[in-house]
XYZ file of C-alpha atoms in Angstrom:
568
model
C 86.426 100.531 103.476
C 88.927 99.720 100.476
C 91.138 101.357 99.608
C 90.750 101.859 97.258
C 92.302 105.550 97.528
C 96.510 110.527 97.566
C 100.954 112.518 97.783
C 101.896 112.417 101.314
C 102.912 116.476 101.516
C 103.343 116.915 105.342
C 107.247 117.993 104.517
C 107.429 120.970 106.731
C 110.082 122.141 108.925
C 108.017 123.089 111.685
C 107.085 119.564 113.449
C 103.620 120.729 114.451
C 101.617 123.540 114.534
C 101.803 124.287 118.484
C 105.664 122.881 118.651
C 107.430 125.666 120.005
C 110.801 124.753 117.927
C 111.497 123.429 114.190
C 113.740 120.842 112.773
C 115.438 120.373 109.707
C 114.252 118.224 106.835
C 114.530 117.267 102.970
C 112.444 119.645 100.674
C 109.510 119.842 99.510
C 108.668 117.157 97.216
C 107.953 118.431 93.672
C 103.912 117.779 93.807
C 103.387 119.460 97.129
C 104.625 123.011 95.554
C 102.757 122.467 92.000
C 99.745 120.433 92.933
C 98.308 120.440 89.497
C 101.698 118.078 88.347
C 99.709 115.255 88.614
C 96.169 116.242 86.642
C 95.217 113.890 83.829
C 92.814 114.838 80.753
C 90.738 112.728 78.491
C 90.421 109.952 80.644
C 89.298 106.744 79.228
C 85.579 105.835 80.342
C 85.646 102.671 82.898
C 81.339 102.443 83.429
C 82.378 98.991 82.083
C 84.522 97.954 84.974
C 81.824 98.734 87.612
C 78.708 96.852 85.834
C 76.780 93.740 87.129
C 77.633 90.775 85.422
C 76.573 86.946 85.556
C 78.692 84.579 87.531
C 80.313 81.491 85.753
C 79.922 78.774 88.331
C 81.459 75.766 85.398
C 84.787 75.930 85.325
C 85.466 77.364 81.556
C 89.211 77.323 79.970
C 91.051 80.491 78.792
C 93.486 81.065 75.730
C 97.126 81.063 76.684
C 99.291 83.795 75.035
C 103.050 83.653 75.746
C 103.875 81.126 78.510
C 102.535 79.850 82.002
C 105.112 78.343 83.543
C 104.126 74.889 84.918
C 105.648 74.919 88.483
C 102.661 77.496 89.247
C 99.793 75.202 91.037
C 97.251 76.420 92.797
C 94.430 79.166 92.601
C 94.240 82.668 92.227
C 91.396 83.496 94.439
C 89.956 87.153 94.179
C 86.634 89.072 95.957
C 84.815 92.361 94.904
C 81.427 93.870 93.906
C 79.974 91.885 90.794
C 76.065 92.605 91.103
C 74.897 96.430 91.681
C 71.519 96.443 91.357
C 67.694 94.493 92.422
C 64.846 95.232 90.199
C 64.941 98.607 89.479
C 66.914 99.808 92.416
C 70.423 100.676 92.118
C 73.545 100.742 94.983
C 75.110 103.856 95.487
C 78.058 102.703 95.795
C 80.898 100.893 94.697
C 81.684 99.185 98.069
C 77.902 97.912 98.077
C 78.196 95.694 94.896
C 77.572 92.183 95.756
C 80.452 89.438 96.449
C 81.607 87.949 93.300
C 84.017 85.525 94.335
C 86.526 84.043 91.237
C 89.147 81.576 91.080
C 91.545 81.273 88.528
C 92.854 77.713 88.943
C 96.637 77.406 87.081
C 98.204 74.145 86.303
C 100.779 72.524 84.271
C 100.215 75.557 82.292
C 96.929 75.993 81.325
C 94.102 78.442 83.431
C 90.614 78.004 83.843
C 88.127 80.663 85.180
C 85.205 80.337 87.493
C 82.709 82.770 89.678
C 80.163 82.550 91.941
C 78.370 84.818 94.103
C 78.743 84.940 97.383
C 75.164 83.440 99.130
C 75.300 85.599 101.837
C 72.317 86.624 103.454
C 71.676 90.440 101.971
C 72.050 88.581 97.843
C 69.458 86.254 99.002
C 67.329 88.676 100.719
C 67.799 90.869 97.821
C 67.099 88.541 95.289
C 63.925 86.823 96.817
C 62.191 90.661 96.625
C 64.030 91.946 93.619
C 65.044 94.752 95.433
C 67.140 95.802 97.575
C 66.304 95.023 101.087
C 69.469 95.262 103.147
C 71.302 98.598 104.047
C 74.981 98.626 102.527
C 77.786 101.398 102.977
C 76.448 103.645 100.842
C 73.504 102.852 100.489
C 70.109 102.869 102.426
C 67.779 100.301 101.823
C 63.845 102.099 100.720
C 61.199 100.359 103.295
C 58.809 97.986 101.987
C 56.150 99.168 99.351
C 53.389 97.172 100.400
C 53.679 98.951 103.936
C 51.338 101.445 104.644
C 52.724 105.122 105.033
C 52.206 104.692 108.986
C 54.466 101.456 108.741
C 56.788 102.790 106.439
C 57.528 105.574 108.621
C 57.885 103.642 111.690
C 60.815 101.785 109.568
C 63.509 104.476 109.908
C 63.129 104.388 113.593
C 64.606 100.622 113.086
C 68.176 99.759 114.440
C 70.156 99.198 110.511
C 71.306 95.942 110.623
C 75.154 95.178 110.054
C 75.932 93.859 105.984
C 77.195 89.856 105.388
C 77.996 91.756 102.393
C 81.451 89.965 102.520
C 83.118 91.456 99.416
C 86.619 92.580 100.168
C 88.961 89.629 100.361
C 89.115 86.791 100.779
C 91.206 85.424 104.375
C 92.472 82.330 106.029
C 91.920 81.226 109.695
C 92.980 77.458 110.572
C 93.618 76.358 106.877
C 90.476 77.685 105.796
C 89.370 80.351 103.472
C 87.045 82.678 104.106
C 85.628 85.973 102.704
C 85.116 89.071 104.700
C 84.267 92.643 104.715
C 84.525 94.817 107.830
C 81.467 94.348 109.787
C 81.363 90.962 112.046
C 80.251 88.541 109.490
C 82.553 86.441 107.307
C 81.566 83.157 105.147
C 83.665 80.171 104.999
C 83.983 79.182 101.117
C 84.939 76.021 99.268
C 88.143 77.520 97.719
C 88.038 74.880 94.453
C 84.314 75.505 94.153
C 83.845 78.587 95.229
C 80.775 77.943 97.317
C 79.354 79.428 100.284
C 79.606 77.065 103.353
C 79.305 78.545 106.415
C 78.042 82.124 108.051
C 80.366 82.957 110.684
C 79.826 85.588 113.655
C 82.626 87.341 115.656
C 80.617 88.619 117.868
C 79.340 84.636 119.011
C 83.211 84.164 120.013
C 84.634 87.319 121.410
C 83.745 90.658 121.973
C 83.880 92.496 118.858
C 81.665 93.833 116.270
C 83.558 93.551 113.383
C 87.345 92.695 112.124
C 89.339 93.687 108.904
C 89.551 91.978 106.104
C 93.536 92.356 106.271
C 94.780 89.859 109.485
C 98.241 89.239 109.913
C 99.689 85.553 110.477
C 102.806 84.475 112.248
C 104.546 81.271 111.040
C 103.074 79.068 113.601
C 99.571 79.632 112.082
C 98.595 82.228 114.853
C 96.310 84.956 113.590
C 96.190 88.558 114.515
C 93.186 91.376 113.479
C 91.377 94.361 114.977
C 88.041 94.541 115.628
C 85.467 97.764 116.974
C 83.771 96.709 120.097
C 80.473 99.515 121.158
C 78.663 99.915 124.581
C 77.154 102.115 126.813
C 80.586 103.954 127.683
C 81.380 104.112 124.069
C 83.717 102.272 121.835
C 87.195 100.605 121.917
C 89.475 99.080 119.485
C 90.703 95.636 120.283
C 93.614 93.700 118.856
C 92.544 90.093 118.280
C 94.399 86.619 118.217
C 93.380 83.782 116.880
C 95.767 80.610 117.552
C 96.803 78.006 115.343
C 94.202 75.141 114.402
C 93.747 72.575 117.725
C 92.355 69.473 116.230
C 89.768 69.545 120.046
C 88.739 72.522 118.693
C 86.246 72.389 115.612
C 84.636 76.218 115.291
C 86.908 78.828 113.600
C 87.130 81.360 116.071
C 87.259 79.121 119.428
C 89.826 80.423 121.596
C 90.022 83.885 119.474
C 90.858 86.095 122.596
C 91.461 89.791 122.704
C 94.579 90.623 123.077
C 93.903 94.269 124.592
C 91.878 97.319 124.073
C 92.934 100.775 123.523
C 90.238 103.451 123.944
C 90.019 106.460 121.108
C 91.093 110.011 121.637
C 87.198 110.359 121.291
C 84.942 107.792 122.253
C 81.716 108.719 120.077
C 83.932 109.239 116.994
C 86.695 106.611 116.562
C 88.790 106.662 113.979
C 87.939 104.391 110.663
C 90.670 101.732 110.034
C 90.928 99.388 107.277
C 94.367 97.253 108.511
C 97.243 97.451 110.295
C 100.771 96.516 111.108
C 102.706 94.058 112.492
C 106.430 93.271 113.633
C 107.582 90.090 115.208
C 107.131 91.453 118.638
C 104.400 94.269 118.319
C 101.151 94.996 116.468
C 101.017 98.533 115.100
C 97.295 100.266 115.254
C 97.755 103.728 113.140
C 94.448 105.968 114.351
C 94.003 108.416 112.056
C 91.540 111.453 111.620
C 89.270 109.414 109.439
C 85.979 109.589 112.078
C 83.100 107.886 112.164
C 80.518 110.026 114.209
C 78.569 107.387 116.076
C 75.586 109.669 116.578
C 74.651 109.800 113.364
C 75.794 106.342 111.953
C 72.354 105.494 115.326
C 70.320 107.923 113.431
C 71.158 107.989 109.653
C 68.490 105.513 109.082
C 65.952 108.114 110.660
C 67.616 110.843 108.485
C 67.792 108.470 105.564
C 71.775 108.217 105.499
C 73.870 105.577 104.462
C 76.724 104.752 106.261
C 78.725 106.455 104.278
C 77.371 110.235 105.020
C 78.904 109.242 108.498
C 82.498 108.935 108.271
C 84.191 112.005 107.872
C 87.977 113.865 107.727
C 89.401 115.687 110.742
C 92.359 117.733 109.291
C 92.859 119.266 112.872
C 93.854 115.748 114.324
C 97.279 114.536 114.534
C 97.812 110.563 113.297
C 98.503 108.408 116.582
C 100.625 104.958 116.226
C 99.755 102.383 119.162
C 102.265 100.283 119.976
C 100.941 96.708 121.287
C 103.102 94.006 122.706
C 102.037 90.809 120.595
C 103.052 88.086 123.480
C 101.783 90.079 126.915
C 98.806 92.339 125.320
C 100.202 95.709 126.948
C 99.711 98.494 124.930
C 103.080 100.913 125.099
C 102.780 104.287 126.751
C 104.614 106.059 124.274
C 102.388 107.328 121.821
C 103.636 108.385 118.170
C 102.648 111.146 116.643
C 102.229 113.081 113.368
C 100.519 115.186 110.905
C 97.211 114.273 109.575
C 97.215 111.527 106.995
C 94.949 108.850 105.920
C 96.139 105.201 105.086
C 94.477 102.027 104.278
C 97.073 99.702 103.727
C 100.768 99.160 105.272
C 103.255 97.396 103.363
C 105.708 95.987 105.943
C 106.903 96.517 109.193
C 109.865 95.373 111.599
C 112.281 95.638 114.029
C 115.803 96.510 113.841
C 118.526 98.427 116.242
C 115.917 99.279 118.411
C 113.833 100.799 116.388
C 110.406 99.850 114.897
C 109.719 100.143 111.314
C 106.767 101.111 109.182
C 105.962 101.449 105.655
C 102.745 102.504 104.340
C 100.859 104.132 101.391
C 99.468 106.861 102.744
C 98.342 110.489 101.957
C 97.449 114.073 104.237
C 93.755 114.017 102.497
C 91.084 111.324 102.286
C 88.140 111.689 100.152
C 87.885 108.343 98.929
C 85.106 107.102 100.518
C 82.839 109.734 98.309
C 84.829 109.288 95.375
C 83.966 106.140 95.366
C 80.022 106.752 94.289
C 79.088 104.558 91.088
C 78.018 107.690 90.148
C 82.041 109.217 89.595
C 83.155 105.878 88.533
C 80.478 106.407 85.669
C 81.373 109.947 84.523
C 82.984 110.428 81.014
C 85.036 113.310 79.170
C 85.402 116.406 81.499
C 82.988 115.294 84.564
C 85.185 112.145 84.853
C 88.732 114.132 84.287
C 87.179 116.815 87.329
C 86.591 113.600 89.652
C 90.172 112.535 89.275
C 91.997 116.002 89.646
C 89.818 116.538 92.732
C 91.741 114.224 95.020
C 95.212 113.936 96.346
C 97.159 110.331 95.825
C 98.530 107.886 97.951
C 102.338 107.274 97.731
C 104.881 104.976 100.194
C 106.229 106.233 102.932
C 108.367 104.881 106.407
C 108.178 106.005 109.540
C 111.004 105.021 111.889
C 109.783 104.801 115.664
C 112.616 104.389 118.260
C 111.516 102.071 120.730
C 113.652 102.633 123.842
C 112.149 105.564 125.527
C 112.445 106.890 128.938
C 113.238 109.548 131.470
C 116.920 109.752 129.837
C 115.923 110.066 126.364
C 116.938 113.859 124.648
C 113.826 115.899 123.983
C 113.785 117.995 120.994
C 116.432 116.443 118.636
C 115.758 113.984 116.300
C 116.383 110.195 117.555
C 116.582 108.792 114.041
C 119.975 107.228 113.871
C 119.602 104.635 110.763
C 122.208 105.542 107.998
C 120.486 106.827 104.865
C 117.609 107.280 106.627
C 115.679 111.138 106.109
C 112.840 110.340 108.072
C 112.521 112.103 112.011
C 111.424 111.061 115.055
C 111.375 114.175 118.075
C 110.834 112.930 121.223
C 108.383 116.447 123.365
C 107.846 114.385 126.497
C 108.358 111.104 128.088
C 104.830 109.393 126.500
C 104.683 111.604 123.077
C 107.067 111.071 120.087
C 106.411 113.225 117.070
C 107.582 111.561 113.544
C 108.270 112.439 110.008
C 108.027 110.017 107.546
C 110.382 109.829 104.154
C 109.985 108.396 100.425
C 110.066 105.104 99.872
C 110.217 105.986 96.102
C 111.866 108.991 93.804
C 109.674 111.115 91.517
C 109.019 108.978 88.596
C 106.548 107.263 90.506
C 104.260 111.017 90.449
C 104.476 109.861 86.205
C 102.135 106.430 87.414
C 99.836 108.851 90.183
C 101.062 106.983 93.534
C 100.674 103.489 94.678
C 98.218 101.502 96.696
C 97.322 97.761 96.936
C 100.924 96.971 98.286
C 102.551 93.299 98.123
C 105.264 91.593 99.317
C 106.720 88.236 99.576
C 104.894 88.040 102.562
C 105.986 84.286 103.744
C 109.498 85.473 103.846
C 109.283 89.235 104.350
C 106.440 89.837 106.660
C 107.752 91.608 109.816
C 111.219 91.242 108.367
C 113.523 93.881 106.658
C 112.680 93.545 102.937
C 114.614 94.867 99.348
C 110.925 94.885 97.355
C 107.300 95.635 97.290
C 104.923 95.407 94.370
C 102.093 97.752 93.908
C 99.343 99.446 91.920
C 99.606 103.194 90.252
C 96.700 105.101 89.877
C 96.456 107.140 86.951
C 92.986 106.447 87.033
C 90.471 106.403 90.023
C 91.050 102.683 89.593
C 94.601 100.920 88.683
C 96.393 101.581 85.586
C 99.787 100.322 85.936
C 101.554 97.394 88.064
C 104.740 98.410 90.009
C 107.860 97.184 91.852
C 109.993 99.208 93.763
C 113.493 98.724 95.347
C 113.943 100.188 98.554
C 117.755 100.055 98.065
C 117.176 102.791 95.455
C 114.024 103.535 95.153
C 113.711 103.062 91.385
C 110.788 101.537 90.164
C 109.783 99.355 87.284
C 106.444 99.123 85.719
C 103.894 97.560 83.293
C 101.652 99.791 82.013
C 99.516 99.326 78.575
C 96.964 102.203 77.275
C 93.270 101.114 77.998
C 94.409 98.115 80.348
C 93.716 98.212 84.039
C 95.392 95.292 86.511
C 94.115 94.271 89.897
C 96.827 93.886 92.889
C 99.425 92.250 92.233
C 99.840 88.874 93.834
C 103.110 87.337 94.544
C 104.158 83.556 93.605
C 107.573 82.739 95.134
C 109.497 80.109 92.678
C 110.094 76.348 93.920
C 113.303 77.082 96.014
C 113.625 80.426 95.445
C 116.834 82.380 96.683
C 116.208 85.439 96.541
C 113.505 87.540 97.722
C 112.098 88.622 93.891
C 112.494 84.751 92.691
C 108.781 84.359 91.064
C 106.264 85.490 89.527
C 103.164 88.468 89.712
C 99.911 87.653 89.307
C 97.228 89.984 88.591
C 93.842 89.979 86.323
C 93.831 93.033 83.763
C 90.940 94.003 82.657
C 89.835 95.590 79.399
C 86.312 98.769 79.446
C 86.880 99.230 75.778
C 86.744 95.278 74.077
C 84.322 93.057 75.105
C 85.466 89.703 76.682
C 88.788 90.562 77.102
C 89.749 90.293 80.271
C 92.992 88.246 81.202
C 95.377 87.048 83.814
C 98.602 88.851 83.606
C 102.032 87.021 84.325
C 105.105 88.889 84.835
C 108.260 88.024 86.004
C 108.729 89.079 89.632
C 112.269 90.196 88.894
C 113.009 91.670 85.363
C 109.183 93.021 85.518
C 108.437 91.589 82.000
C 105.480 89.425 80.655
C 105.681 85.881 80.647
C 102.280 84.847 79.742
C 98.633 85.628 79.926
C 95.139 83.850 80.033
C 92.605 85.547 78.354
C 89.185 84.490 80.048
C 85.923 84.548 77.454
C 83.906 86.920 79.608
C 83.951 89.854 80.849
C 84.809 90.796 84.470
C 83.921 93.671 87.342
C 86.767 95.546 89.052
C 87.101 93.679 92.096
C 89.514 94.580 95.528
C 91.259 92.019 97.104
C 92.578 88.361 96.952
C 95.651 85.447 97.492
C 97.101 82.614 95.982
C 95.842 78.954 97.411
C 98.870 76.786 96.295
C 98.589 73.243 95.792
C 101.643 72.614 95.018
């Protein structure tokens, strides 16, 4: 699920536990020998952030502070849990909110704010009995009241049925927009409107139960995603394409084809993934020691589970990168190892001198998916302060993978050749590779507690080499501060105001922009402690600084995910 969300520490100098020789490498960073270095007390109370609100369907204006510039046209489109409760039953969960979809539409300088929620079928379901009716992450759906006890018993031996739940991002297949989550429903939507158009299946097109809600486009329009895919022998991930739009062709996923399929290290409990990466030659599937025990996800209705109670963290398993050729679907038989770490979101990836290169926020712990209860997010004083201080944080990192390997390659010595590079890659046999990652960031960034929700210029960095990425810190168990980095030094600049929490930051390139930080950041900052005072933040992609904000006359729900429609 999100990401939502801990320091990478796996700088040893013995590569793995059973490797019978060790390596050199940089020092421990500062956190992983005082873990406490990164504690907070007297956090501010967010309950606000995670509340139901109403949606605003009416376009409504905002009040402009500062400056918008007026080349900006189009919509800021975001998704995320706006509704968490029916009646007098309550979600568990912050994943389980409802879809609240929003659209902040900018032009010639001005900003007006809409919502809507989505009308999938669990919010009308849930609405029509005032209750809640349909099974979500982390939460399990009560059986009917007006069944009898013999009935109501007989309902946990049901099959749960997947969420439409689409509440994650929003995505775009064939110049359209749609909203998705990670099981296989998404909803096409109106993107000016923000209505709910169409219910889409993957499962109708190809076989798949499920995608991300983080694809990958090339510049011809040609889609790529991951989806779960369960039978009889067990389960298989599968890289998916989607081509480019074929006016003969009027359904959304017609022609989606699956690429390949790469079976788990354990077939009844596959590893959880939330995205992946891609190159311009390769996709990039990370499997790591996040499982989902497919026993019990069967049964947890019969033991009165959610979803949730299912997934779990393997410590003992070694991460596994899966190297997929993107134009002949053959999955490389070199496999890349390392320590145990948890990621949800990559940042970039590419190709250069033979190597392939990824960047990721990751972290060697994952609790987040428990973390996560509405329950923590709701805490005050000391409970909340113990909630935060409990997990680890996730901070950017690169692994280098060499790509040519064969019978001549050196075992035992590291193959990293790039100049100013610390990270390590071993190669122990002619099929296993075993990697070390290294900073993409120096130690003021433990000050902001890590990064997640990475950006980039993505039209003109994706699966390119890149100078900057934008992200959130997390002094909070949800975003505090918005940051860039620059991988040339790794220095970092941030905005950060006490009591003010931004969503992802979403880069706007500038009309004929030359270089790669020409533009802008976009990001809505929300506000627990005054009511109705949400606004959309603009900074100044390169110097960092404010230009402008919006301040919208309502107040707004943390939310996850979401991209800028331009209509310029």
């Amino acid at each position: 699920m999100i990401a939502q969300h801990i320091h990478f520490r796996f700088f040893r100098s013995v590569i793995s536990s059973s490797s019978p020789f060790t390596i050199s490498h940089r020092k421990p960073h500062p956190s992983a020998v005082l873990n406490t270095s990164w504690e907070r007390h007297g956090l501010q109370d967010i309950a606000p952030l995670v509340q139901s609100v109403e949606e605003t369907p009416e376009p409504i204006p905002t009040t402009v502070k500062g400056t918008i510039p007026t080349w900006i046209h189009g919509n800021l489109l975001r998704n995320g849990p706006g509704k968490f409760e029916f009646g007098n039953q309550h979600f568990n969960h912050w994943f389980d909110g409802m879809a609240l979809m929003h659209r902040f539409q900018i032009a010639d300088g001005q900003v007006t704010y809409r919502s809507r929620f989505l009308r999938s079928d669990s919010y009308k379901q849930n609405s029509e009995m005032n209750r809640i009716v349909v099974s979500e992450f982390g939460t399990l759906a009560f059986p009917d009241p007006c069944k009898n006890i013999f009935q109501r018993f007989l309902s946990r031996f049901e099959t749960m049925k997947p969420t439409d739940n689409a509440n994650v991002s929003f995505v775009k297949y064939k110049g359209e927009y749609y909203v998705s989550t990670e099981t296989n429903f998404m909803y096409k939507i109106d993107p000016d409107t923000l209505k709910t158009k169409e219910k889409v299946d993957w499962s109708k097109f190809i076989a798949v139960n499920g995608a991300t809600a983080h694809p990958h486009i090339d510049p011809d329009g040609t889609v790529y995603n991951m989806g779960n895919s369960y039978s009889s022998k067990g389960m298989s991930y599968n890289i998916i394409r989607v081509p480019p739009k074929n006016e003969d062709f009027d359904d959304t996923l017609q022609e989606a084809k699956v690429l390949c399929s790469i079976s788990p290290a354990d077939k009844n409990k596959p590893s959880y993934y939330h995205s992946f990466a891609m190159t311009e030659n390769y996709v990039v599937f990370i499997e790591q020691p996040i499982k989902m025990d497919l026993l019990k996800i069967v049964t947890s209705r019969m033991r009165g589970k959610g979803i949730s109670d299912c997934i779990y963290w393997d410590p003992k398993q070694e991460t596994v990168f899966h190297v997929v050729n993107k134009h002949t679907g053959k999955v490389n038989p070199v496999k890349y190892h390392t320590k145990a770490l948890s990621t949800f979101h990559q940042i970039n990836a590419f190709e250069e001198d033979g190597f392939l290169i990824v960047d990721m926020c990751c972290s060697d712990d994952d609790q987040a998916f428990n973390i996560y209860c509405l329950q923590n997010l709701r805490k005050s004083g000391e409970a909340l302060d113990d909630v935060y201080n409990s997990i680890d944080r996730y901070f950017p990192c690169r692994f280098v993978l060499p790509l040519c390997i064969n019978n001549e390659t050196p075992l035992k010595q590291n193959l990293n050749t790039r100049l100013n590079s610390s990270a390590s890659a071993v190669c122990l046999s002619k099929d296993k590779v075993f990697c070390m990652s290294e900073d993409l960031h120096d130690n003021e960034l433990l000050d902001y507690g890590g990064l997640e929700f990475p950006h980039i210029h993505y039209d003109r960095c994706n699966t390119k080499p890149y100078r900057y990425f934008y992200g959130c810190g997390f002094g909070h168990l949800v975003a505090d501060s918005l940051i860039k980095i620059d991988l040339e030094s790794k220095k970092l600049k941030a905005w950060c105001q006490p009591g003010l929490y931004p969503s992802e930051p979403v880069f706007v390139p500038s009309p004929n922009a030359h270089e790669e930080d020409d533009g802008v950041i976009l990001s809505v900052v929300l506000t627990p402690t005054e009511d109705k005072g949400t606004f959309l933040l603009v900074l100044d992609a390169k110097t960092f600084e404010e230009v402008g904000r919006a301040k919208v006359p309502i107040n707004i729900p943390s939310g996850f995910h979401g991209t800028f429609n331009s209509l310029a």
